[in-house]
Amino acid sequence: MAHAQEIQLQITGVPELESGDKGGDSRDGPGPEPPTRRLARGRGVRWWALVAVDMLMLLAGGTVATLLSRLYYNSGGNSKWMATLTQSGGAPLLVIPLLLTPPTPSEEERRRPAPSKLAAVYLGIGVLIGIDNLMYAYALQYLPVSTFSLVAATQLAFNAVTSRLINAQRFTPLIANSVVVLTFAAALLGVGASSDGTSSGGGAPAPPRGRYAAGFVLTLAASAVFALILSLYELAFERVVRARTPRWVLRTQMHTNLVASAVAVAGLLASGEWRTVPGEMAAFRDGPARYVLTLAGAAVSWQAALAGQVRLVARVSSLFANATGAVQLPLVPVFAVVLFGDRMTGVKAVAMLMAVWGFLSYVYQHYLDGRRAAAAGKDGAECAVCAARAASEIDILQKI
Ligand SMILES: Nc1nc2[nH]cnc2c(=O)[nH]1
């Protein structure tokens, strides 16, 4: 019984999680909503539709951003710090959706996180994003598309570790299957590419051998750091921000990316690369206007992708957000077939099918979690992981 009381305390102690899409649930009352009522709120068709929109943003935005970043290099761009800045530089644009998203009075006014804690979160995650973006910028230039996908797929395995350690992610056979199949899908793509011979994209010169090793190590490091970033976002929503409303998610994304942009601007100035920008622009393959459009398009796409991904972290989990991102890895080479003239191979098609299968395995787990919660009359909270966690804790309580 002591054990039951301990679990009860844990359930009550789950921080309040809100989505802003309340489906008519009034939250204007004074105190925090009891966990049981929170669990009773719907996670139905609307929830899945919102998740689908976030996934689409991540997949479309991420694919376009990666291809535009590669186009930048293929068309004569060479500044790593400029490519780094592009990944976070669209952050000020987030002011627009932030202004267009109405605040939900109860959550906005009641529980503002301590400014010092928020600043620490923004600074810490922002600097990590800046470092990750620099490594990603090198990796995108130094490795062919397919090899890049192969190494970047380790991100999911790294995230499996960080989400277990930092976010207490529950592992089920379906989730483990998803992580393994998605990793294999991207790995297959990378291995298959060695016999493909068309993996650099756009007829760009193959990277020198020394750069290959550097690209490999940097992609691996970036994958580990990005996995950590996603887990830290999830931790921040749960422990510091203590809200998952659209406005708080946008704010967190914007501030962390502004910090990352400051890191990139500092790097651009300190390295002296800023002096090469005018020459690079003038010599760009299709002229200065294309240079600006390529980088601006990449900046917007990176933020659109990140918006989808951070919302998925808030709505579902960091591992789910990462699994969705992994689906993009086999997508990029397929688009490279169309845009850069890479060859379409059977291996690429199989890798894509495996990626879709692995991802569906993950989605199915969430579907089962939802059904389990609904069957118990406790259809989940907006944070699916919290709902599943709380539902299983309630299961345990009922058994005791
Ligand atoms: N390492 C890494 N950096 C990113 N920046 C934006 N997306 C990603 C990603 O998937 N991995």
mmCIF file of C-alpha atoms and ligand atoms in Angstrom:
data_model
loop_
_atom_site.group_PDB
_atom_site.id
_atom_site.type_symbol
_atom_site.label_atom_id
_atom_site.label_comp_id
_atom_site.label_asym_id
_atom_site.label_seq_id
_atom_site.Cartn_x
_atom_site.Cartn_y
_atom_site.Cartn_z
ATOM 1 C CA MET A 1 0.000 0.000 0.000
ATOM 2 C CA ALA A 2 2.927 2.269 0.746
ATOM 3 C CA HIS A 3 3.991 1.580 -2.812
ATOM 4 C CA ALA A 4 0.546 2.579 -4.084
ATOM 5 C CA GLN A 5 0.744 5.859 -2.198
ATOM 6 C CA GLU A 6 4.149 6.529 -3.669
ATOM 7 C CA ILE A 7 2.811 5.993 -7.186
ATOM 8 C CA GLN A 8 -0.190 8.191 -6.444
ATOM 9 C CA LEU A 9 2.186 10.946 -5.400
ATOM 10 C CA GLN A 10 4.142 10.528 -8.586
ATOM 11 C CA ILE A 11 1.022 10.847 -10.707
ATOM 12 C CA THR A 12 -0.061 13.979 -8.881
ATOM 13 C CA GLY A 13 3.412 15.344 -9.348
ATOM 14 C CA VAL A 14 3.353 15.214 -13.155
ATOM 15 C CA PRO A 15 3.787 18.853 -14.231
ATOM 16 C CA GLU A 16 0.822 20.424 -15.884
ATOM 17 C CA LEU A 17 0.908 19.910 -19.612
ATOM 18 C CA GLU A 18 -1.188 21.980 -21.907
ATOM 19 C CA SER A 19 -1.631 22.076 -25.646
ATOM 20 C CA GLY A 20 -3.710 25.142 -26.240
ATOM 21 C CA ASP A 21 -6.086 23.075 -28.380
ATOM 22 C CA LYS A 22 -8.395 22.287 -25.599
ATOM 23 C CA GLY A 23 -11.414 21.165 -27.481
ATOM 24 C CA GLY A 24 -13.764 23.199 -25.348
ATOM 25 C CA ASP A 25 -12.180 22.339 -22.069
ATOM 26 C CA SER A 26 -12.249 25.410 -19.891
ATOM 27 C CA ARG A 27 -9.026 25.942 -17.958
ATOM 28 C CA ASP A 28 -9.828 29.273 -16.424
ATOM 29 C CA GLY A 29 -10.366 27.875 -12.974
ATOM 30 C CA PRO A 30 -7.887 28.735 -10.282
ATOM 31 C CA GLY A 31 -5.731 25.719 -9.481
ATOM 32 C CA PRO A 32 -3.953 23.220 -11.681
ATOM 33 C CA GLU A 33 -6.167 20.617 -13.290
ATOM 34 C CA PRO A 34 -6.177 17.261 -11.507
ATOM 35 C CA PRO A 35 -4.216 14.638 -13.459
ATOM 36 C CA THR A 36 -7.225 12.384 -13.874
ATOM 37 C CA ARG A 37 -9.208 15.167 -15.551
ATOM 38 C CA ARG A 38 -6.189 16.092 -17.621
ATOM 39 C CA LEU A 39 -6.041 12.513 -18.826
ATOM 40 C CA ALA A 40 -9.738 12.565 -19.621
ATOM 41 C CA ARG A 41 -9.255 15.220 -22.290
ATOM 42 C CA GLY A 42 -9.402 13.928 -25.831
ATOM 43 C CA ARG A 43 -6.567 12.600 -27.968
ATOM 44 C CA GLY A 44 -8.732 11.783 -30.941
ATOM 45 C CA VAL A 45 -8.855 12.645 -34.606
ATOM 46 C CA ARG A 46 -7.972 16.306 -33.966
ATOM 47 C CA TRP A 47 -4.846 15.341 -32.040
ATOM 48 C CA TRP A 48 -3.714 12.977 -34.787
ATOM 49 C CA ALA A 49 -4.473 15.634 -37.444
ATOM 50 C CA LEU A 50 -2.276 18.164 -35.616
ATOM 51 C CA VAL A 51 0.495 15.576 -35.292
ATOM 52 C CA ALA A 52 0.171 14.868 -39.042
ATOM 53 C CA VAL A 53 0.550 18.590 -39.835
ATOM 54 C CA ASP A 54 3.687 18.794 -37.655
ATOM 55 C CA MET A 55 5.101 15.701 -39.354
ATOM 56 C CA LEU A 56 4.413 17.159 -42.774
ATOM 57 C CA MET A 57 6.151 20.407 -41.830
ATOM 58 C CA LEU A 58 9.177 18.520 -40.575
ATOM 59 C CA LEU A 59 9.405 16.217 -43.598
ATOM 60 C CA ALA A 60 8.720 18.842 -46.264
ATOM 61 C CA GLY A 61 10.711 21.598 -44.534
ATOM 62 C CA GLY A 62 13.641 19.339 -43.699
ATOM 63 C CA THR A 63 13.844 17.863 -47.195
ATOM 64 C CA VAL A 64 13.692 21.269 -48.905
ATOM 65 C CA ALA A 65 16.171 22.774 -46.423
ATOM 66 C CA THR A 66 18.695 19.962 -46.881
ATOM 67 C CA LEU A 67 18.421 20.126 -50.672
ATOM 68 C CA LEU A 68 18.768 23.937 -50.705
ATOM 69 C CA SER A 69 21.788 23.761 -48.383
ATOM 70 C CA ARG A 70 23.378 21.301 -50.792
ATOM 71 C CA LEU A 71 22.429 23.508 -53.744
ATOM 72 C CA TYR A 72 24.261 26.359 -52.005
ATOM 73 C CA TYR A 73 27.467 24.309 -51.955
ATOM 74 C CA ASN A 74 26.916 22.890 -55.439
ATOM 75 C CA SER A 75 26.446 26.369 -56.907
ATOM 76 C CA GLY A 76 29.690 27.792 -55.568
ATOM 77 C CA GLY A 77 28.885 28.611 -51.948
ATOM 78 C CA ASN A 78 31.684 27.709 -49.570
ATOM 79 C CA SER A 79 31.128 29.547 -46.274
ATOM 80 C CA LYS A 80 30.490 27.108 -43.464
ATOM 81 C CA TRP A 81 29.466 29.890 -41.102
ATOM 82 C CA MET A 82 26.958 31.217 -43.662
ATOM 83 C CA ALA A 83 25.481 27.718 -43.987
ATOM 84 C CA THR A 84 25.411 27.559 -40.180
ATOM 85 C CA LEU A 85 23.643 30.899 -39.909
ATOM 86 C CA THR A 86 21.077 29.795 -42.478
ATOM 87 C CA GLN A 87 19.915 26.966 -40.218
ATOM 88 C CA SER A 88 18.896 29.283 -37.378
ATOM 89 C CA GLY A 89 18.751 32.692 -39.104
ATOM 90 C CA GLY A 90 15.046 32.406 -39.956
ATOM 91 C CA ALA A 91 14.171 32.547 -36.243
ATOM 92 C CA PRO A 92 12.973 36.197 -36.252
ATOM 93 C CA LEU A 93 10.261 35.132 -38.715
ATOM 94 C CA LEU A 94 8.690 33.149 -35.892
ATOM 95 C CA VAL A 95 7.404 36.465 -34.552
ATOM 96 C CA ILE A 96 4.705 36.268 -37.250
ATOM 97 C CA PRO A 97 3.073 32.991 -36.114
ATOM 98 C CA LEU A 98 3.674 34.078 -32.529
ATOM 99 C CA LEU A 99 1.646 37.258 -33.098
ATOM 100 C CA LEU A 100 -1.024 35.339 -34.994
ATOM 101 C CA THR A 101 -1.425 32.709 -32.272
ATOM 102 C CA PRO A 102 -3.894 33.919 -29.653
ATOM 103 C CA PRO A 103 -2.756 33.499 -26.062
ATOM 104 C CA THR A 104 -4.769 31.191 -23.873
ATOM 105 C CA PRO A 105 -5.346 33.471 -20.863
ATOM 106 C CA SER A 106 -5.171 30.926 -18.096
ATOM 107 C CA GLU A 107 -1.841 29.453 -19.129
ATOM 108 C CA GLU A 108 -0.231 32.696 -20.279
ATOM 109 C CA GLU A 109 -0.845 34.633 -17.109
ATOM 110 C CA ARG A 110 -0.768 32.053 -14.402
ATOM 111 C CA ARG A 111 2.524 30.328 -14.399
ATOM 112 C CA ARG A 112 5.330 32.289 -16.018
ATOM 113 C CA PRO A 113 8.557 30.367 -15.599
ATOM 114 C CA ALA A 114 11.354 32.083 -13.669
ATOM 115 C CA PRO A 115 13.209 34.376 -16.135
ATOM 116 C CA SER A 116 16.629 33.207 -14.925
ATOM 117 C CA LYS A 117 15.728 29.563 -15.557
ATOM 118 C CA LEU A 118 14.256 30.402 -18.957
ATOM 119 C CA ALA A 119 17.384 32.373 -19.900
ATOM 120 C CA ALA A 120 19.553 29.400 -18.895
ATOM 121 C CA VAL A 121 17.431 27.075 -21.061
ATOM 122 C CA TYR A 122 17.524 29.414 -24.069
ATOM 123 C CA LEU A 123 21.258 29.998 -23.704
ATOM 124 C CA GLY A 124 22.191 26.367 -23.075
ATOM 125 C CA ILE A 125 20.088 24.822 -25.847
ATOM 126 C CA GLY A 126 20.830 27.770 -28.182
ATOM 127 C CA VAL A 127 24.607 27.362 -27.921
ATOM 128 C CA LEU A 128 24.248 23.610 -28.474
ATOM 129 C CA ILE A 129 22.142 24.305 -31.595
ATOM 130 C CA GLY A 130 24.809 26.727 -32.849
ATOM 131 C CA ILE A 131 27.530 24.080 -32.441
ATOM 132 C CA ASP A 132 25.332 21.388 -33.997
ATOM 133 C CA ASN A 133 24.499 23.616 -36.957
ATOM 134 C CA LEU A 134 28.191 24.249 -37.639
ATOM 135 C CA MET A 135 28.955 20.521 -37.575
ATOM 136 C CA TYR A 136 25.918 19.873 -39.783
ATOM 137 C CA ALA A 137 27.106 22.541 -42.239
ATOM 138 C CA TYR A 138 30.502 20.815 -42.541
ATOM 139 C CA ALA A 139 28.875 17.387 -42.778
ATOM 140 C CA LEU A 140 26.529 18.476 -45.566
ATOM 141 C CA GLN A 141 29.482 19.684 -47.624
ATOM 142 C CA TYR A 142 31.982 16.938 -46.845
ATOM 143 C CA LEU A 143 29.805 13.859 -47.313
ATOM 144 C CA PRO A 144 27.759 12.644 -50.275
ATOM 145 C CA VAL A 145 23.996 12.672 -49.662
ATOM 146 C CA SER A 146 23.699 8.935 -49.104
ATOM 147 C CA THR A 147 26.688 8.558 -46.805
ATOM 148 C CA PHE A 148 25.429 11.540 -44.867
ATOM 149 C CA SER A 149 22.052 9.789 -44.460
ATOM 150 C CA LEU A 150 23.778 6.631 -43.302
ATOM 151 C CA VAL A 151 25.713 8.356 -40.541
ATOM 152 C CA ALA A 152 22.907 10.769 -39.638
ATOM 153 C CA ALA A 153 20.638 7.790 -38.976
ATOM 154 C CA THR A 154 22.657 7.124 -35.821
ATOM 155 C CA GLN A 155 20.831 10.179 -34.452
ATOM 156 C CA LEU A 156 17.885 7.938 -33.693
ATOM 157 C CA ALA A 157 20.039 5.467 -31.771
ATOM 158 C CA PHE A 158 21.659 8.331 -29.824
ATOM 159 C CA ASN A 159 18.182 9.685 -29.113
ATOM 160 C CA ALA A 160 17.067 6.287 -27.845
ATOM 161 C CA VAL A 161 19.787 6.632 -25.199
ATOM 162 C CA THR A 162 19.217 10.309 -24.329
ATOM 163 C CA SER A 163 15.427 9.938 -24.165
ATOM 164 C CA ARG A 164 15.805 6.933 -21.877
ATOM 165 C CA LEU A 165 18.259 8.742 -19.590
ATOM 166 C CA ILE A 166 16.801 12.259 -19.676
ATOM 167 C CA ASN A 167 13.103 11.795 -20.473
ATOM 168 C CA ALA A 168 12.424 8.341 -18.964
ATOM 169 C CA GLN A 169 11.134 7.195 -22.366
ATOM 170 C CA ARG A 170 9.191 3.930 -22.145
ATOM 171 C CA PHE A 171 10.515 1.294 -24.546
ATOM 172 C CA THR A 172 8.125 -1.235 -26.000
ATOM 173 C CA PRO A 173 8.909 -3.891 -28.630
ATOM 174 C CA LEU A 174 7.167 -1.717 -31.266
ATOM 175 C CA ILE A 175 9.290 1.331 -30.427
ATOM 176 C CA ALA A 176 12.490 -0.718 -30.374
ATOM 177 C CA ASN A 177 11.467 -2.212 -33.743
ATOM 178 C CA SER A 178 10.898 1.247 -35.138
ATOM 179 C CA VAL A 179 14.307 2.528 -33.988
ATOM 180 C CA VAL A 180 16.108 -0.512 -35.431
ATOM 181 C CA VAL A 181 14.239 -0.589 -38.772
ATOM 182 C CA LEU A 182 14.630 3.169 -39.320
ATOM 183 C CA THR A 183 18.351 2.960 -38.552
ATOM 184 C CA PHE A 184 18.739 0.005 -40.948
ATOM 185 C CA ALA A 185 16.781 1.844 -43.651
ATOM 186 C CA ALA A 186 19.199 4.756 -43.666
ATOM 187 C CA ALA A 187 22.169 2.413 -43.271
ATOM 188 C CA LEU A 188 21.031 0.408 -46.303
ATOM 189 C CA LEU A 189 20.864 3.626 -48.233
ATOM 190 C CA GLY A 190 24.412 4.543 -47.317
ATOM 191 C CA VAL A 191 25.815 1.091 -48.087
ATOM 192 C CA GLY A 192 23.902 0.899 -51.381
ATOM 193 C CA ALA A 193 25.230 4.298 -52.376
ATOM 194 C CA SER A 194 28.809 3.065 -52.535
ATOM 195 C CA SER A 195 27.901 1.137 -55.673
ATOM 196 C CA ASP A 196 25.547 3.831 -56.877
ATOM 197 C CA GLY A 197 28.210 6.288 -57.921
ATOM 198 C CA THR A 198 25.818 9.233 -58.078
ATOM 199 C CA SER A 199 25.572 10.262 -54.509
ATOM 200 C CA SER A 200 27.285 13.634 -54.304
ATOM 201 C CA GLY A 201 24.491 15.506 -55.989
ATOM 202 C CA GLY A 202 24.451 18.051 -58.738
ATOM 203 C CA GLY A 203 27.620 16.808 -60.337
ATOM 204 C CA ALA A 204 29.576 18.495 -57.584
ATOM 205 C CA PRO A 205 33.175 17.363 -57.328
ATOM 206 C CA ALA A 206 33.611 14.421 -54.950
ATOM 207 C CA PRO A 207 34.985 15.562 -51.598
ATOM 208 C CA PRO A 208 38.719 14.940 -51.068
ATOM 209 C CA ARG A 209 39.518 11.817 -49.041
ATOM 210 C CA GLY A 210 40.657 13.663 -45.882
ATOM 211 C CA ARG A 211 37.358 15.491 -45.794
ATOM 212 C CA TYR A 212 35.508 12.212 -45.883
ATOM 213 C CA ALA A 213 36.799 11.186 -42.473
ATOM 214 C CA ALA A 214 36.150 14.652 -41.063
ATOM 215 C CA GLY A 215 32.630 14.612 -42.530
ATOM 216 C CA PHE A 216 31.984 11.210 -40.974
ATOM 217 C CA VAL A 217 33.138 12.256 -37.508
ATOM 218 C CA LEU A 218 31.292 15.586 -37.674
ATOM 219 C CA THR A 219 28.033 13.943 -38.783
ATOM 220 C CA LEU A 220 28.355 11.454 -35.946
ATOM 221 C CA ALA A 221 29.032 14.225 -33.421
ATOM 222 C CA ALA A 222 26.178 16.362 -34.799
ATOM 223 C CA SER A 223 23.834 13.373 -34.539
ATOM 224 C CA ALA A 224 24.721 12.866 -30.882
ATOM 225 C CA VAL A 225 24.377 16.577 -30.092
ATOM 226 C CA PHE A 226 21.044 16.888 -31.941
ATOM 227 C CA ALA A 227 19.662 13.870 -30.076
ATOM 228 C CA LEU A 228 20.675 15.615 -26.848
ATOM 229 C CA ILE A 229 19.046 18.870 -28.007
ATOM 230 C CA LEU A 230 15.686 17.170 -28.657
ATOM 231 C CA SER A 231 15.765 15.463 -25.264
ATOM 232 C CA LEU A 232 16.660 18.768 -23.587
ATOM 233 C CA TYR A 233 13.738 20.493 -25.333
ATOM 234 C CA GLU A 234 11.430 17.839 -23.911
ATOM 235 C CA LEU A 235 12.954 18.205 -20.458
ATOM 236 C CA ALA A 236 12.639 21.998 -20.640
ATOM 237 C CA PHE A 237 8.933 21.814 -21.566
ATOM 238 C CA GLU A 238 8.334 19.479 -18.674
ATOM 239 C CA ARG A 239 10.476 21.014 -15.942
ATOM 240 C CA VAL A 240 11.106 24.694 -16.727
ATOM 241 C CA VAL A 241 8.501 26.029 -19.157
ATOM 242 C CA ARG A 242 5.873 23.693 -17.668
ATOM 243 C CA ALA A 243 3.553 24.326 -20.597
ATOM 244 C CA ARG A 244 3.258 22.949 -24.103
ATOM 245 C CA THR A 245 1.036 25.584 -25.661
ATOM 246 C CA PRO A 246 1.704 26.645 -29.273
ATOM 247 C CA ARG A 247 2.960 30.039 -28.043
ATOM 248 C CA TRP A 248 5.442 28.588 -25.562
ATOM 249 C CA VAL A 249 6.691 26.106 -28.128
ATOM 250 C CA LEU A 250 7.204 28.934 -30.657
ATOM 251 C CA ARG A 251 8.857 31.153 -28.045
ATOM 252 C CA THR A 252 11.257 28.420 -27.015
ATOM 253 C CA GLN A 253 12.154 27.658 -30.632
ATOM 254 C CA MET A 254 12.618 31.351 -31.447
ATOM 255 C CA HIS A 255 14.812 32.241 -28.474
ATOM 256 C CA THR A 256 17.034 29.179 -28.721
ATOM 257 C CA ASN A 257 17.523 29.816 -32.437
ATOM 258 C CA LEU A 258 18.262 33.497 -31.863
ATOM 259 C CA VAL A 259 21.062 32.417 -29.521
ATOM 260 C CA ALA A 260 22.266 29.943 -32.174
ATOM 261 C CA SER A 261 22.214 32.768 -34.746
ATOM 262 C CA ALA A 262 24.343 34.919 -32.452
ATOM 263 C CA VAL A 263 26.861 32.051 -32.286
ATOM 264 C CA ALA A 264 26.869 31.846 -36.112
ATOM 265 C CA VAL A 265 27.256 35.612 -36.588
ATOM 266 C CA ALA A 266 30.140 35.625 -34.090
ATOM 267 C CA GLY A 267 31.750 32.776 -36.036
ATOM 268 C CA LEU A 268 31.206 34.537 -39.361
ATOM 269 C CA LEU A 269 32.877 37.695 -38.045
ATOM 270 C CA ALA A 270 35.665 36.020 -36.055
ATOM 271 C CA SER A 271 36.647 33.664 -38.889
ATOM 272 C CA GLY A 272 36.756 36.511 -41.417
ATOM 273 C CA GLU A 273 34.430 34.494 -43.693
ATOM 274 C CA TRP A 274 32.150 37.528 -43.953
ATOM 275 C CA ARG A 275 34.752 39.098 -46.268
ATOM 276 C CA THR A 276 34.263 36.298 -48.811
ATOM 277 C CA VAL A 277 30.467 36.683 -48.947
ATOM 278 C CA PRO A 278 30.255 39.455 -51.616
ATOM 279 C CA GLY A 279 32.642 37.566 -53.931
ATOM 280 C CA GLU A 280 30.780 34.316 -53.316
ATOM 281 C CA MET A 281 27.493 36.028 -54.122
ATOM 282 C CA ALA A 282 28.837 37.543 -57.353
ATOM 283 C CA ALA A 283 30.305 34.230 -58.505
ATOM 284 C CA PHE A 284 27.238 32.145 -57.550
ATOM 285 C CA ARG A 285 26.190 29.876 -60.407
ATOM 286 C CA ASP A 286 22.913 31.571 -61.257
ATOM 287 C CA GLY A 287 23.721 35.055 -59.998
ATOM 288 C CA PRO A 288 23.369 37.026 -56.760
ATOM 289 C CA ALA A 289 19.552 36.923 -56.758
ATOM 290 C CA ARG A 290 19.640 33.110 -56.772
ATOM 291 C CA TYR A 291 22.229 33.234 -53.979
ATOM 292 C CA VAL A 292 19.894 35.232 -51.777
ATOM 293 C CA LEU A 293 16.863 33.131 -52.723
ATOM 294 C CA THR A 294 18.701 29.870 -52.021
ATOM 295 C CA LEU A 295 19.829 30.964 -48.564
ATOM 296 C CA ALA A 296 16.527 32.673 -47.693
ATOM 297 C CA GLY A 297 14.584 29.609 -48.851
ATOM 298 C CA ALA A 298 16.841 27.364 -46.766
ATOM 299 C CA ALA A 299 16.430 29.631 -43.710
ATOM 300 C CA VAL A 300 12.625 29.541 -43.939
ATOM 301 C CA SER A 301 12.583 25.789 -44.576
ATOM 302 C CA TRP A 302 14.898 25.038 -41.612
ATOM 303 C CA GLN A 303 12.599 26.961 -39.267
ATOM 304 C CA ALA A 304 9.469 25.336 -40.709
ATOM 305 C CA ALA A 305 11.058 21.915 -40.190
ATOM 306 C CA LEU A 306 12.181 22.787 -36.682
ATOM 307 C CA ALA A 307 8.746 24.187 -35.826
ATOM 308 C CA GLY A 308 7.215 20.839 -36.777
ATOM 309 C CA GLN A 309 9.892 18.966 -34.886
ATOM 310 C CA VAL A 310 9.730 21.000 -31.670
ATOM 311 C CA ARG A 311 5.936 20.767 -31.686
ATOM 312 C CA LEU A 312 6.237 16.999 -32.041
ATOM 313 C CA VAL A 313 8.604 16.982 -29.056
ATOM 314 C CA ALA A 314 6.020 18.917 -27.039
ATOM 315 C CA ARG A 315 3.022 16.978 -28.320
ATOM 316 C CA VAL A 316 4.443 13.467 -28.363
ATOM 317 C CA SER A 317 8.120 12.970 -27.429
ATOM 318 C CA SER A 318 11.662 13.731 -28.549
ATOM 319 C CA LEU A 319 12.059 10.171 -29.825
ATOM 320 C CA PHE A 320 8.909 10.429 -31.934
ATOM 321 C CA ALA A 321 10.125 13.768 -33.353
ATOM 322 C CA ASN A 322 13.451 12.176 -34.169
ATOM 323 C CA ALA A 323 11.825 9.108 -35.743
ATOM 324 C CA THR A 324 9.841 11.428 -38.030
ATOM 325 C CA GLY A 325 13.073 13.211 -38.930
ATOM 326 C CA ALA A 326 14.633 9.848 -39.758
ATOM 327 C CA VAL A 327 11.956 9.220 -42.407
ATOM 328 C CA GLN A 328 13.362 12.270 -44.156
ATOM 329 C CA LEU A 329 16.801 10.690 -44.573
ATOM 330 C CA PRO A 330 15.760 8.262 -47.328
ATOM 331 C CA LEU A 331 13.476 10.946 -48.802
ATOM 332 C CA VAL A 332 16.342 13.340 -49.538
ATOM 333 C CA PRO A 333 18.216 11.007 -51.930
ATOM 334 C CA VAL A 334 14.978 10.225 -53.751
ATOM 335 C CA PHE A 335 14.404 13.934 -54.363
ATOM 336 C CA ALA A 336 18.070 14.213 -55.316
ATOM 337 C CA VAL A 337 17.221 11.808 -58.165
ATOM 338 C CA VAL A 338 14.846 14.397 -59.575
ATOM 339 C CA LEU A 339 16.736 17.573 -58.742
ATOM 340 C CA PHE A 340 20.402 16.615 -59.010
ATOM 341 C CA GLY A 341 20.171 13.761 -61.509
ATOM 342 C CA ASP A 342 21.181 10.990 -59.066
ATOM 343 C CA ARG A 343 20.262 7.477 -60.200
ATOM 344 C CA MET A 344 17.149 5.819 -58.719
ATOM 345 C CA THR A 345 18.042 2.349 -57.520
ATOM 346 C CA GLY A 346 16.171 -0.578 -56.040
ATOM 347 C CA VAL A 347 18.122 -0.078 -52.826
ATOM 348 C CA LYS A 348 16.806 3.461 -52.454
ATOM 349 C CA ALA A 349 13.237 2.275 -52.999
ATOM 350 C CA VAL A 350 13.646 -0.516 -50.423
ATOM 351 C CA ALA A 351 15.264 1.880 -47.938
ATOM 352 C CA MET A 352 12.307 4.211 -48.299
ATOM 353 C CA LEU A 353 9.780 1.414 -47.799
ATOM 354 C CA MET A 354 11.689 0.273 -44.701
ATOM 355 C CA ALA A 355 11.682 3.813 -43.354
ATOM 356 C CA VAL A 356 7.926 4.055 -43.802
ATOM 357 C CA TRP A 357 7.443 0.631 -42.188
ATOM 358 C CA GLY A 358 9.680 1.477 -39.234
ATOM 359 C CA PHE A 359 7.864 4.731 -38.714
ATOM 360 C CA LEU A 360 4.422 3.117 -38.908
ATOM 361 C CA SER A 361 5.545 0.729 -36.202
ATOM 362 C CA TYR A 362 6.108 3.744 -33.950
ATOM 363 C CA VAL A 363 2.804 5.351 -34.902
ATOM 364 C CA TYR A 364 1.026 2.065 -34.163
ATOM 365 C CA GLN A 365 2.475 2.085 -30.639
ATOM 366 C CA HIS A 366 0.910 5.494 -30.057
ATOM 367 C CA TYR A 367 -2.375 4.285 -31.497
ATOM 368 C CA LEU A 368 -2.315 1.361 -29.031
ATOM 369 C CA ASP A 369 -1.452 3.726 -26.159
ATOM 370 C CA GLY A 370 -4.417 5.907 -27.124
ATOM 371 C CA ARG A 371 -6.763 2.933 -27.261
ATOM 372 C CA ARG A 372 -5.528 1.647 -23.937
ATOM 373 C CA ALA A 373 -6.105 5.003 -22.306
ATOM 374 C CA ALA A 374 -9.535 5.308 -23.975
ATOM 375 C CA ALA A 375 -10.522 1.815 -22.836
ATOM 376 C CA ALA A 376 -9.671 2.848 -19.290
ATOM 377 C CA GLY A 377 -11.854 5.926 -19.803
ATOM 378 C CA LYS A 378 -8.744 8.096 -19.606
ATOM 379 C CA ASP A 379 -8.120 9.121 -23.178
ATOM 380 C CA GLY A 380 -4.753 10.794 -23.057
ATOM 381 C CA ALA A 381 -3.247 14.170 -22.446
ATOM 382 C CA GLU A 382 -1.669 16.110 -25.311
ATOM 383 C CA CYS A 383 1.772 14.847 -24.416
ATOM 384 C CA ALA A 384 1.282 11.276 -25.564
ATOM 385 C CA VAL A 385 4.210 9.962 -23.566
ATOM 386 C CA CYS A 386 2.874 11.559 -20.382
ATOM 387 C CA ALA A 387 -0.545 10.077 -21.093
ATOM 388 C CA ALA A 388 0.881 6.609 -21.668
ATOM 389 C CA ARG A 389 3.093 6.921 -18.600
ATOM 390 C CA ALA A 390 0.214 8.074 -16.412
ATOM 391 C CA ALA A 391 -2.154 5.453 -17.886
ATOM 392 C CA SER A 392 0.278 2.678 -17.055
ATOM 393 C CA GLU A 393 0.757 4.107 -13.564
ATOM 394 C CA ILE A 394 -3.014 4.095 -13.117
ATOM 395 C CA ASP A 395 -3.033 0.490 -14.383
ATOM 396 C CA ILE A 396 -0.517 -0.386 -11.685
ATOM 397 C CA LEU A 397 -2.574 1.404 -9.055
ATOM 398 C CA GLN A 398 -5.688 -0.489 -10.061
ATOM 399 C CA LYS A 399 -3.824 -3.784 -9.813
ATOM 400 C CA ILE A 400 -2.521 -3.065 -6.312
HETATM 401 N N1 LIG B 1 22.389 17.046 -36.318
HETATM 402 C C1 LIG B 1 21.258 17.520 -36.821
HETATM 403 N N2 LIG B 1 21.119 18.829 -36.954
HETATM 404 C C2 LIG B 1 19.952 19.278 -37.450
HETATM 405 N N3 LIG B 1 19.542 20.526 -37.684
HETATM 406 C C3 LIG B 1 18.294 20.447 -38.184
HETATM 407 N N4 LIG B 1 17.908 19.165 -38.293
HETATM 408 C C4 LIG B 1 18.925 18.432 -37.840
HETATM 409 C C5 LIG B 1 19.096 17.048 -37.695
HETATM 410 O O1 LIG B 1 18.227 16.244 -38.007
HETATM 411 N N5 LIG B 1 20.286 16.652 -37.184
#
